[in-house]
Short mmCIF file of C-alpha atoms in Angstrom, two decimals:
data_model
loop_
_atom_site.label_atom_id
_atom_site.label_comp_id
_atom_site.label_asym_id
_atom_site.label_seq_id
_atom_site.Cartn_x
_atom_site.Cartn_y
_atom_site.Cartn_z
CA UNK A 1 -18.58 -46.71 58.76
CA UNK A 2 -19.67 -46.58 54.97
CA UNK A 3 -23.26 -48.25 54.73
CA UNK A 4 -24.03 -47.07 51.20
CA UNK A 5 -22.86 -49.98 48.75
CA UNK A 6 -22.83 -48.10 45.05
CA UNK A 7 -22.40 -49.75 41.65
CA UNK A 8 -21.31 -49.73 39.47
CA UNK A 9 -17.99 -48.32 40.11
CA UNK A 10 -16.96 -47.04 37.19
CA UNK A 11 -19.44 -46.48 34.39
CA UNK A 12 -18.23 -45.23 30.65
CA UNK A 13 -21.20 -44.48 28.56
CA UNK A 14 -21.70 -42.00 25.25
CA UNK A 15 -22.92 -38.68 25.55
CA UNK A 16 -27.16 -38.84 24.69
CA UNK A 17 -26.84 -42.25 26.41
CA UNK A 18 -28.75 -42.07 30.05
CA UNK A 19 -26.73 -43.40 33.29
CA UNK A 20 -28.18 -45.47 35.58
CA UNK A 21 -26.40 -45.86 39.27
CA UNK A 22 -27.39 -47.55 42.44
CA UNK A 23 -27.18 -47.83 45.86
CA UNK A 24 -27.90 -50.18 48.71
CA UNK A 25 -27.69 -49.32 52.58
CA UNK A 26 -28.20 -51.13 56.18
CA UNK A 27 -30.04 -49.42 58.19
CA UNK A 28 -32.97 -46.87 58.74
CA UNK A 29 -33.28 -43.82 56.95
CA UNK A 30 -34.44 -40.57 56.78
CA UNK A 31 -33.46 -39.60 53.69
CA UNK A 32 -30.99 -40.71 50.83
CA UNK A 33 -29.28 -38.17 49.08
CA UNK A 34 -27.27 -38.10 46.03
CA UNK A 35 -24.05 -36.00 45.28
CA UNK A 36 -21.41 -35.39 42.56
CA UNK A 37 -18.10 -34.17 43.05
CA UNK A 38 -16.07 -33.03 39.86
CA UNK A 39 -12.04 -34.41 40.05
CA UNK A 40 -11.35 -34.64 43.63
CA UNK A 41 -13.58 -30.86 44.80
CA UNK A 42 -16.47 -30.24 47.08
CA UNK A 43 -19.51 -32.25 46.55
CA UNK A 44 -22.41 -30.79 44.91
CA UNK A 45 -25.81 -31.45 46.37
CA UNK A 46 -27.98 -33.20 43.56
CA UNK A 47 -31.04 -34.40 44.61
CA UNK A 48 -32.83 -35.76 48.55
CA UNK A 49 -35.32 -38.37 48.45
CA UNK A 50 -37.32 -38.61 51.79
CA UNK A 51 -37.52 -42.30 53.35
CA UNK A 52 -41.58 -42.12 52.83
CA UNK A 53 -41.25 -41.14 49.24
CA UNK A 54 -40.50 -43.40 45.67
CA UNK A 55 -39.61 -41.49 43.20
CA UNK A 56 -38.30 -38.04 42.74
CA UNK A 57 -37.17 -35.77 39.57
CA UNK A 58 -35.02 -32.98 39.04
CA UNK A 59 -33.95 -31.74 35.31
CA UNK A 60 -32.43 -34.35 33.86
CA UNK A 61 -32.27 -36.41 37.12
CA UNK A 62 -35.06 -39.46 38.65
CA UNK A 63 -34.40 -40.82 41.98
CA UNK A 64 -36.38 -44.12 42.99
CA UNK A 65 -36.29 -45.44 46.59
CA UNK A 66 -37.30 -49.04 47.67
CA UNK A 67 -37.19 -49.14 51.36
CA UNK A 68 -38.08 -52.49 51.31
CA UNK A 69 -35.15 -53.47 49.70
CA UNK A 70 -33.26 -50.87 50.90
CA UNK A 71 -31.87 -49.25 47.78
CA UNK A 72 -31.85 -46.36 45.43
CA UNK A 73 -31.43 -45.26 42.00
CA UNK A 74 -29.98 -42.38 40.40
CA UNK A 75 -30.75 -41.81 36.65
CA UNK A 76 -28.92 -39.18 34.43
CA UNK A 77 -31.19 -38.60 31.45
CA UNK A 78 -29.30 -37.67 27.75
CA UNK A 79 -25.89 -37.37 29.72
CA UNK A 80 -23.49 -34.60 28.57
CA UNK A 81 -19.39 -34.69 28.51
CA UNK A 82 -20.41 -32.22 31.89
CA UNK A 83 -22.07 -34.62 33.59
CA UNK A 84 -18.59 -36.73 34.11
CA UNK A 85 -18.07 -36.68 37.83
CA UNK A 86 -18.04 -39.01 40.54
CA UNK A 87 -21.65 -39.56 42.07
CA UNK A 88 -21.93 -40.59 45.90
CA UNK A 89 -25.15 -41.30 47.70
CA UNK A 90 -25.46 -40.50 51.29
CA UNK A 91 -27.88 -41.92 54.20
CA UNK A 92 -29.47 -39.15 56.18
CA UNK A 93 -30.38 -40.85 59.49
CA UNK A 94 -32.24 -39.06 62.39
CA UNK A 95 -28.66 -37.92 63.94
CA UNK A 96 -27.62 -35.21 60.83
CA UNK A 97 -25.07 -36.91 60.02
CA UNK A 98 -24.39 -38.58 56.84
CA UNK A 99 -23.08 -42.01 55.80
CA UNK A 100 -21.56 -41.60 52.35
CA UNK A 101 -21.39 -44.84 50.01
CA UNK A 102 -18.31 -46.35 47.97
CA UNK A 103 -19.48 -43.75 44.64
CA UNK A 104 -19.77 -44.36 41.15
CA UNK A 105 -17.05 -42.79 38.31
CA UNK A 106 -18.87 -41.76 35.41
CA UNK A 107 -17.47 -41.19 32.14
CA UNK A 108 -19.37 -39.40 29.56
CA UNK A 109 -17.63 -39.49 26.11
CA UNK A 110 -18.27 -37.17 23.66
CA UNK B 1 -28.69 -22.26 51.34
CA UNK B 2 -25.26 -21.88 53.03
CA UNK B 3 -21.65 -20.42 51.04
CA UNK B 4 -18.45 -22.43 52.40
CA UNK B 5 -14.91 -20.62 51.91
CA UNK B 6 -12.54 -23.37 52.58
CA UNK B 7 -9.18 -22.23 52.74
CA UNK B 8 -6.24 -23.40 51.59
CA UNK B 9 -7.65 -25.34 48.70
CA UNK B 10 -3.93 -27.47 48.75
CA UNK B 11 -0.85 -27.86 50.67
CA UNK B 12 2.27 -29.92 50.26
CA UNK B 13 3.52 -30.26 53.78
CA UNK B 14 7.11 -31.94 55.78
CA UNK B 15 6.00 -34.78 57.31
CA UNK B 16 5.91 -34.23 61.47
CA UNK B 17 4.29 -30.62 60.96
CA UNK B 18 0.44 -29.59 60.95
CA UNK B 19 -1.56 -27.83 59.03
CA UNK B 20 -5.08 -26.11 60.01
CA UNK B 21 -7.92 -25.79 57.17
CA UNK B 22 -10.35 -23.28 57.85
CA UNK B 23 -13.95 -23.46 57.13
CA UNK B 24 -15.72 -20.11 57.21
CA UNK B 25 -20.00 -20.00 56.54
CA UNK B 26 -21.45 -17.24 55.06
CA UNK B 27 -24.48 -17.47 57.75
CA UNK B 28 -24.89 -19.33 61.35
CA UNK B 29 -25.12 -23.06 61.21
CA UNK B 30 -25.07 -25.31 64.30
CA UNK B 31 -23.33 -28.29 62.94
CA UNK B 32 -20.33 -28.30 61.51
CA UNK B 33 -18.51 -31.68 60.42
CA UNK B 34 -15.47 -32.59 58.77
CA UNK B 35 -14.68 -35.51 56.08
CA UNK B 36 -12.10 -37.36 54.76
CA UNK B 37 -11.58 -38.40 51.60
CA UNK B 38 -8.19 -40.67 51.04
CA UNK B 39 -7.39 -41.33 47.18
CA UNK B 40 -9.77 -42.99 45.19
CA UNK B 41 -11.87 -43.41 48.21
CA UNK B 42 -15.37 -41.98 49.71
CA UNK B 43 -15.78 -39.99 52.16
CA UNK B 44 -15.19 -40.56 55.86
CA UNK B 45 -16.89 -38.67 58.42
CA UNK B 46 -13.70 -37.48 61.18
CA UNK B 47 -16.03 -35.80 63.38
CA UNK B 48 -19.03 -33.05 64.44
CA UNK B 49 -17.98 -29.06 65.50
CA UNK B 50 -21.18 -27.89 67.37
CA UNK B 51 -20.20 -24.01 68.69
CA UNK B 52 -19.39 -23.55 72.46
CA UNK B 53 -19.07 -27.50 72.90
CA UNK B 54 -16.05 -30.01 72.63
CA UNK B 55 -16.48 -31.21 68.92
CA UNK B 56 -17.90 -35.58 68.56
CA UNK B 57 -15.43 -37.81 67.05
CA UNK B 58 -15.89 -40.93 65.04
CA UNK B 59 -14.74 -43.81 65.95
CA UNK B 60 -10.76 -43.97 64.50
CA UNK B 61 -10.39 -40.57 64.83
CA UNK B 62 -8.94 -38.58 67.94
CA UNK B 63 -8.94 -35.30 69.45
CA UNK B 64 -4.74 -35.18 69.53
CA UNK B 65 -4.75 -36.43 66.02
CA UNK B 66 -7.40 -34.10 64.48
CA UNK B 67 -8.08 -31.27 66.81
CA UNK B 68 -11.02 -28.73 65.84
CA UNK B 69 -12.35 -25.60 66.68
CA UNK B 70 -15.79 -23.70 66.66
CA UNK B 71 -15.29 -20.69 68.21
CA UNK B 72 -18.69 -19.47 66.61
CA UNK B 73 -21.67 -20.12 64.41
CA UNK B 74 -20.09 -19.41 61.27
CA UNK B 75 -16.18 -20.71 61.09
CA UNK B 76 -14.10 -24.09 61.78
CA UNK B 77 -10.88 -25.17 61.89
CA UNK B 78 -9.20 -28.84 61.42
CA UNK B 79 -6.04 -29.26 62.43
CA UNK B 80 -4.03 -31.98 61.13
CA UNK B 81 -1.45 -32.94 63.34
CA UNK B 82 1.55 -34.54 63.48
CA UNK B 83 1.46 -34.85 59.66
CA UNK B 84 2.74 -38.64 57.86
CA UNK B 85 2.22 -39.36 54.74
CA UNK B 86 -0.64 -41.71 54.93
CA UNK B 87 -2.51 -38.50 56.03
CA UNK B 88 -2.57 -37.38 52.61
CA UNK B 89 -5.78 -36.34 51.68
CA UNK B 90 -8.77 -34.64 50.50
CA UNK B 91 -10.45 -32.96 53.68
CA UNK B 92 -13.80 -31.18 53.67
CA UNK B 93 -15.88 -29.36 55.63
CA UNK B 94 -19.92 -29.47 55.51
CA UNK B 95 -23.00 -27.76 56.82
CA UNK B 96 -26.24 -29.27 57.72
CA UNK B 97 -29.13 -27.61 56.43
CA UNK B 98 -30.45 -26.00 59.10
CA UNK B 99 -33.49 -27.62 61.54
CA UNK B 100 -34.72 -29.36 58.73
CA UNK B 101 -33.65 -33.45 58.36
CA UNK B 102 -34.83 -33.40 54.70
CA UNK B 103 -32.62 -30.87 53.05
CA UNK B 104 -29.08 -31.35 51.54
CA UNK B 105 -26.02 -30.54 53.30
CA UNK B 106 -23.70 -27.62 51.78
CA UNK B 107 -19.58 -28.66 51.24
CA UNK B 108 -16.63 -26.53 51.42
CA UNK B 109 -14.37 -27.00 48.32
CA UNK B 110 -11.89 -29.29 50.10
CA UNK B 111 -8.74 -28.96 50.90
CA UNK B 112 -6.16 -31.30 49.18
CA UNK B 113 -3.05 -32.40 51.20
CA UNK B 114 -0.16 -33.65 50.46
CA UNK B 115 2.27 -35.14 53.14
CA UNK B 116 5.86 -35.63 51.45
#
């Protein structure tokens, strides 16, 4: 079953502009990851935030956790037309596999 | 980390036929899985293809349905069976990372079907 909850859906921002998307999940975790998958292709590994770690970066990319609240937050710094995509997050639990959430369209207009 | 070659990257198929997507990994992995993906949708996991052992299925999914193969570390099939059109989808294959929880998994390209 899909325990990642992402919004917003769809997000249409300008290119420069920075993208903000979350994600909320159920249960435990080991990790959360986030991927992107360009019109309807393979996913693309992005970025893995470990359940004991807060905050992560990579390029253009910052991933917060809050296991408290059990959430997460992918942000796209100075987004580029390139960056349009689809962006799921995925619970890694302690059984390899992963539990993919709803995923967020984003637009990036030139 | 791990290269997928999915193959065939689309098919339009007859309704009532199969079709078997092939997943082959440029080095030995031991877990294999297999997604999902109906229109607009996420992705849903159909099951895990360890080698040498009858692959796990998710709960909705069933062997007759969706049968797979792992003959050895490196290549899978999915066979879809029995084909309707409300199998039309996007199906992918994926790697875990190895003996390591904290890495991220590797997909194949996906496969996109079409039942007609």
């Amino acid at each position: 079953s899909q325990q990642g909850e992402e919004d917003p859906q769809a997000l249409s921002i300008q290119e420069g502009e920075n993208a903000t998307m979350n994600c909320s999940y159920k249960t435990s975790i080991n990790n959360l990851q986030w991927y992107r998958q360009n019109s309807g292709r393979g996913l693309v590994h992005l970025i893995l935030i470990r359940s004991n770690e807060r905050e992560k970066h990579s390029g253009r990319l910052r991933v917060t956790l809050d296991t408290s609240k059990k959430s997460s937050s992918l942000l796209i710094t100075a987004s580029r037309a390139a960056d349009t995509a689809s962006y799921f997050c995925a619970r890694g639990g302690s059984n390899y596999k992963l539990t993919f959430g709803k995923g967020t369209l984003l637009t990036v207009n030139p | 980390s791990a290269v997928i070659s999915q193959k065939p990257s689309r098919d339009i198929c007859q309704r009532g036929t199969s079709l078997t997507i092939q997943c082959q990994v440029d080095s030995q992995v031991t877990m294999m899985f297999w997604y999902r993906q109906q229109p607009g949708q996420s992705l849903t996991l159909i099951a895990t293809a360890n080698q040498g052992s009858e692959a796990t299925y998710e709960s909705g999914f069933v062997i007759d349905k969706f049968p797979i193969s792992r003959p050895n570390l490196t290549f899978s099939t999915l066979t879809v069976s029995n084909m309707s059109p409300e199998d039309s989808s996007i199906y992918l294959c994926s790697v875990d990372p190895g003996h390591v929880v904290n890495y991220g998994y590797t997909f194949g390209s996906g496969t996109r079907l079409t039942v007609v």
